[in-house]
JSON list of C-alpha atoms and ligand atoms in Angstrom, two decimals:
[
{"chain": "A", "resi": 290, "resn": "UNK", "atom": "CA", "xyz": [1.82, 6.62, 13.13]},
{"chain": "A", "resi": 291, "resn": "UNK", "atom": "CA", "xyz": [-1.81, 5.72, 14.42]},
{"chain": "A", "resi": 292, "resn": "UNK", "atom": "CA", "xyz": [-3.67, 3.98, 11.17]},
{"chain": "A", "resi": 293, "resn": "UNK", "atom": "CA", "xyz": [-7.64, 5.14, 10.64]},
{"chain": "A", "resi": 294, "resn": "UNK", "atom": "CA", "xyz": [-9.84, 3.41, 9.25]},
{"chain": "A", "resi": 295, "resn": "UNK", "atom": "CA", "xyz": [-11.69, 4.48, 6.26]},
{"chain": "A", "resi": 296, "resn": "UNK", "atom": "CA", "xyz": [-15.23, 3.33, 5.04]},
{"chain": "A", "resi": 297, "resn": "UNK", "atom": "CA", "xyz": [-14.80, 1.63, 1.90]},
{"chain": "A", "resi": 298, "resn": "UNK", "atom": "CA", "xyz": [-18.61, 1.59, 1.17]},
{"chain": "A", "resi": 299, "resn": "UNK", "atom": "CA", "xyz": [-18.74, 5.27, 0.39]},
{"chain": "A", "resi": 300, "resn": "UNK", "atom": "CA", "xyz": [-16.96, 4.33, -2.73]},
{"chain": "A", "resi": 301, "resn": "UNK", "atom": "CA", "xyz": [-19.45, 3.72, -5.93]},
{"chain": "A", "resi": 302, "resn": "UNK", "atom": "CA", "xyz": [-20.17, 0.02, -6.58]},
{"chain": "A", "resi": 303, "resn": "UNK", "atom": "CA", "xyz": [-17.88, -0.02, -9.96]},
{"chain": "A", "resi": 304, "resn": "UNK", "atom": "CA", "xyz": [-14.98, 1.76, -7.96]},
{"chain": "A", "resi": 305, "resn": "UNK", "atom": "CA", "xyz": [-15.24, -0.78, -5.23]},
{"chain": "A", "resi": 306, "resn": "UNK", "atom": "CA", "xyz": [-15.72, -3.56, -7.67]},
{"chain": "A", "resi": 307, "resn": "UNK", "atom": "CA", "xyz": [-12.76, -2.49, -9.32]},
{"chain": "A", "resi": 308, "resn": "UNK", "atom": "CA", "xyz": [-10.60, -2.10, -6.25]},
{"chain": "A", "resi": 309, "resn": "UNK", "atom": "CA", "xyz": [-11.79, -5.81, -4.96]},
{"chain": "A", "resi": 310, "resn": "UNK", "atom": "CA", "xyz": [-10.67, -7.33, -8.39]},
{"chain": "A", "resi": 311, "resn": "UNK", "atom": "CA", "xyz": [-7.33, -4.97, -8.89]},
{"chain": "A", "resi": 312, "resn": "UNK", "atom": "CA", "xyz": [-4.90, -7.04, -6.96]},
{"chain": "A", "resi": 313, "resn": "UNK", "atom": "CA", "xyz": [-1.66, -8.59, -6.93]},
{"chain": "A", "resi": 314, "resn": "UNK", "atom": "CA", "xyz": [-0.66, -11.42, -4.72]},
{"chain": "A", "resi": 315, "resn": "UNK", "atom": "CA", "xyz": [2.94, -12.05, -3.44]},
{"chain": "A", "resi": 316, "resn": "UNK", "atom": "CA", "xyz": [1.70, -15.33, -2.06]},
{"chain": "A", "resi": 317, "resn": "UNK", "atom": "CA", "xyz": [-0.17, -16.43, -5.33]},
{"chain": "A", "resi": 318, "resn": "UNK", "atom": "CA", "xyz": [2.29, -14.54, -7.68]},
{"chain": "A", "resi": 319, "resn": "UNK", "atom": "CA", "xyz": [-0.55, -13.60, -10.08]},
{"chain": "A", "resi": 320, "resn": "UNK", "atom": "CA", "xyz": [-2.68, -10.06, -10.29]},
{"chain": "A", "resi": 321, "resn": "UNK", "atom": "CA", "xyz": [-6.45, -9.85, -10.44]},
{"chain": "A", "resi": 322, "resn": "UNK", "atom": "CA", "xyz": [-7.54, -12.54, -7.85]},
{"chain": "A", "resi": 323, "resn": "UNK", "atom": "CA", "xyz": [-9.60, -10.51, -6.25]},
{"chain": "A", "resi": 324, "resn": "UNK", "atom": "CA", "xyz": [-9.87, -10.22, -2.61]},
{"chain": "A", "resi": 325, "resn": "UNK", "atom": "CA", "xyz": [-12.69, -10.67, 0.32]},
{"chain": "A", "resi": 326, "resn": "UNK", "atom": "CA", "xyz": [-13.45, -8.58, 3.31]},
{"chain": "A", "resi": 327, "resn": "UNK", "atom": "CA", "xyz": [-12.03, -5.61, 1.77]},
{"chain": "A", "resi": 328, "resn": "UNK", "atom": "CA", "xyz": [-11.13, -2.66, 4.80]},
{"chain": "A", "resi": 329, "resn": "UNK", "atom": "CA", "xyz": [-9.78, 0.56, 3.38]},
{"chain": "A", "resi": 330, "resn": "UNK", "atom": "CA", "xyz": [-8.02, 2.56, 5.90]},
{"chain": "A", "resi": 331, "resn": "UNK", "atom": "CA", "xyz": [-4.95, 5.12, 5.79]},
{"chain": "A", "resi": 332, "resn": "UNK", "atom": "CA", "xyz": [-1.94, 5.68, 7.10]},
{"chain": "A", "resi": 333, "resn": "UNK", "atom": "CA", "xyz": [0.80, 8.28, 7.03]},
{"chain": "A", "resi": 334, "resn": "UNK", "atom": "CA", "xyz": [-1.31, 10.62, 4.47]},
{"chain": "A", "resi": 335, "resn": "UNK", "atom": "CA", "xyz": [-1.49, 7.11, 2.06]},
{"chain": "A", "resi": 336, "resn": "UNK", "atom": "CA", "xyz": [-4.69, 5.42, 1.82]},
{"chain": "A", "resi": 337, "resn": "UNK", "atom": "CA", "xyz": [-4.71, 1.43, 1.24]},
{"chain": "A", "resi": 338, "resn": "UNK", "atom": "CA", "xyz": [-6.81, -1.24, 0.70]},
{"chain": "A", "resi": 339, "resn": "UNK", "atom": "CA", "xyz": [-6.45, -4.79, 2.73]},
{"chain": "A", "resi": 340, "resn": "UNK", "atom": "CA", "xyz": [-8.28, -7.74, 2.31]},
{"chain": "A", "resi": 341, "resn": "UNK", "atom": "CA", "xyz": [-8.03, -11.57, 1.86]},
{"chain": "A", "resi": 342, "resn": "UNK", "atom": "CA", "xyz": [-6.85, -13.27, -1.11]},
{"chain": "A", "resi": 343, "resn": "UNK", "atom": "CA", "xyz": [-9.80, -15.46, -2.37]},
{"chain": "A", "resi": 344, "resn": "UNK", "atom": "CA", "xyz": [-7.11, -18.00, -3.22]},
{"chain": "A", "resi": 345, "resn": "UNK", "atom": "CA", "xyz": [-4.86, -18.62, -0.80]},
{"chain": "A", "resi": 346, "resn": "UNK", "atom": "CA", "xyz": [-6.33, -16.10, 2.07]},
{"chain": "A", "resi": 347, "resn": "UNK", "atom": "CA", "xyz": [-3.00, -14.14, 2.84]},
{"chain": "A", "resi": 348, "resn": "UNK", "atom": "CA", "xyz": [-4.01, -10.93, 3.78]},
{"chain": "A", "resi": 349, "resn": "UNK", "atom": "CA", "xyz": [-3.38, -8.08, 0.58]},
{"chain": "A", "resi": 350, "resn": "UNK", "atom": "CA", "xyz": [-2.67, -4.72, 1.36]},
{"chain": "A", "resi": 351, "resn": "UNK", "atom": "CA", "xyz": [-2.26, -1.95, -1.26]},
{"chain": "A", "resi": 352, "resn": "UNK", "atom": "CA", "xyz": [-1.95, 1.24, -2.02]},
{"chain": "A", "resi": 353, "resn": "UNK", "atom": "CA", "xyz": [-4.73, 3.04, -3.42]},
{"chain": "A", "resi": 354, "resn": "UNK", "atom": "CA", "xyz": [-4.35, 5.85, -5.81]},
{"chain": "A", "resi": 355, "resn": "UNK", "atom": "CA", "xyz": [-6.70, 8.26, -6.24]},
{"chain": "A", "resi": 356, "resn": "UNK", "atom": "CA", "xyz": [-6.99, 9.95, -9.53]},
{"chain": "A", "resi": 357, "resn": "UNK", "atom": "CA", "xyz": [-8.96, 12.85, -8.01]},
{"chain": "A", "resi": 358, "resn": "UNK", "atom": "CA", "xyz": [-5.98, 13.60, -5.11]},
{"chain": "A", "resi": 359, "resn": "UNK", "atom": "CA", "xyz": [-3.18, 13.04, -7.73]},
{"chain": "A", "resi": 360, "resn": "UNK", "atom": "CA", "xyz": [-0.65, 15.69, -6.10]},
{"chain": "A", "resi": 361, "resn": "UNK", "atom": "CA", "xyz": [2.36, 13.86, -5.22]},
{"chain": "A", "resi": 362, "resn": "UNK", "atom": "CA", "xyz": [2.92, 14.02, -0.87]},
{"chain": "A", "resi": 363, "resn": "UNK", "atom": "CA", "xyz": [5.27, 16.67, 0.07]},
{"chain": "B", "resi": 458, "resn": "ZN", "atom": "ZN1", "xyz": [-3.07, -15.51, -3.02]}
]
């Protein structure tokens, strides 16, 4: 299960805004802390988004789902 990396700046601004600012942290415990140095890659047909908490700089990875591919994996 080889992971490839993605390029996040194809998204638009707003969707990568949103993305950046759409998180939850395990470490921190709260959502929406936003996170720094986003990479998007994917992985086993999912796609996710990893970056650094701006708090406490655990590294966030998450799912991304894609309204536009919204048919459920196989
Ligand atoms: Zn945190």
């Amino acid at each position: 299960m080889s992971r490839t990396d993605r390029d996040f700046y194809l998204r638009d601004e707003p969707e990568r805004a949103w993305m950046i600012e759409n998180t939850w942290c395990a470490e921190c415990c709260l959502p929406d802390l936003g996170i720094d140095d986003p990479r998007e890659f994917e992985l086993e047909g999912r796609v996710y988004l990893e970056g650094q908490c701006r708090i406490c700089r655990r590294t966030l990875t998450s799912e991304v789902v894609d309204q536009r591919e919204s048919t459920p994996a196989a």
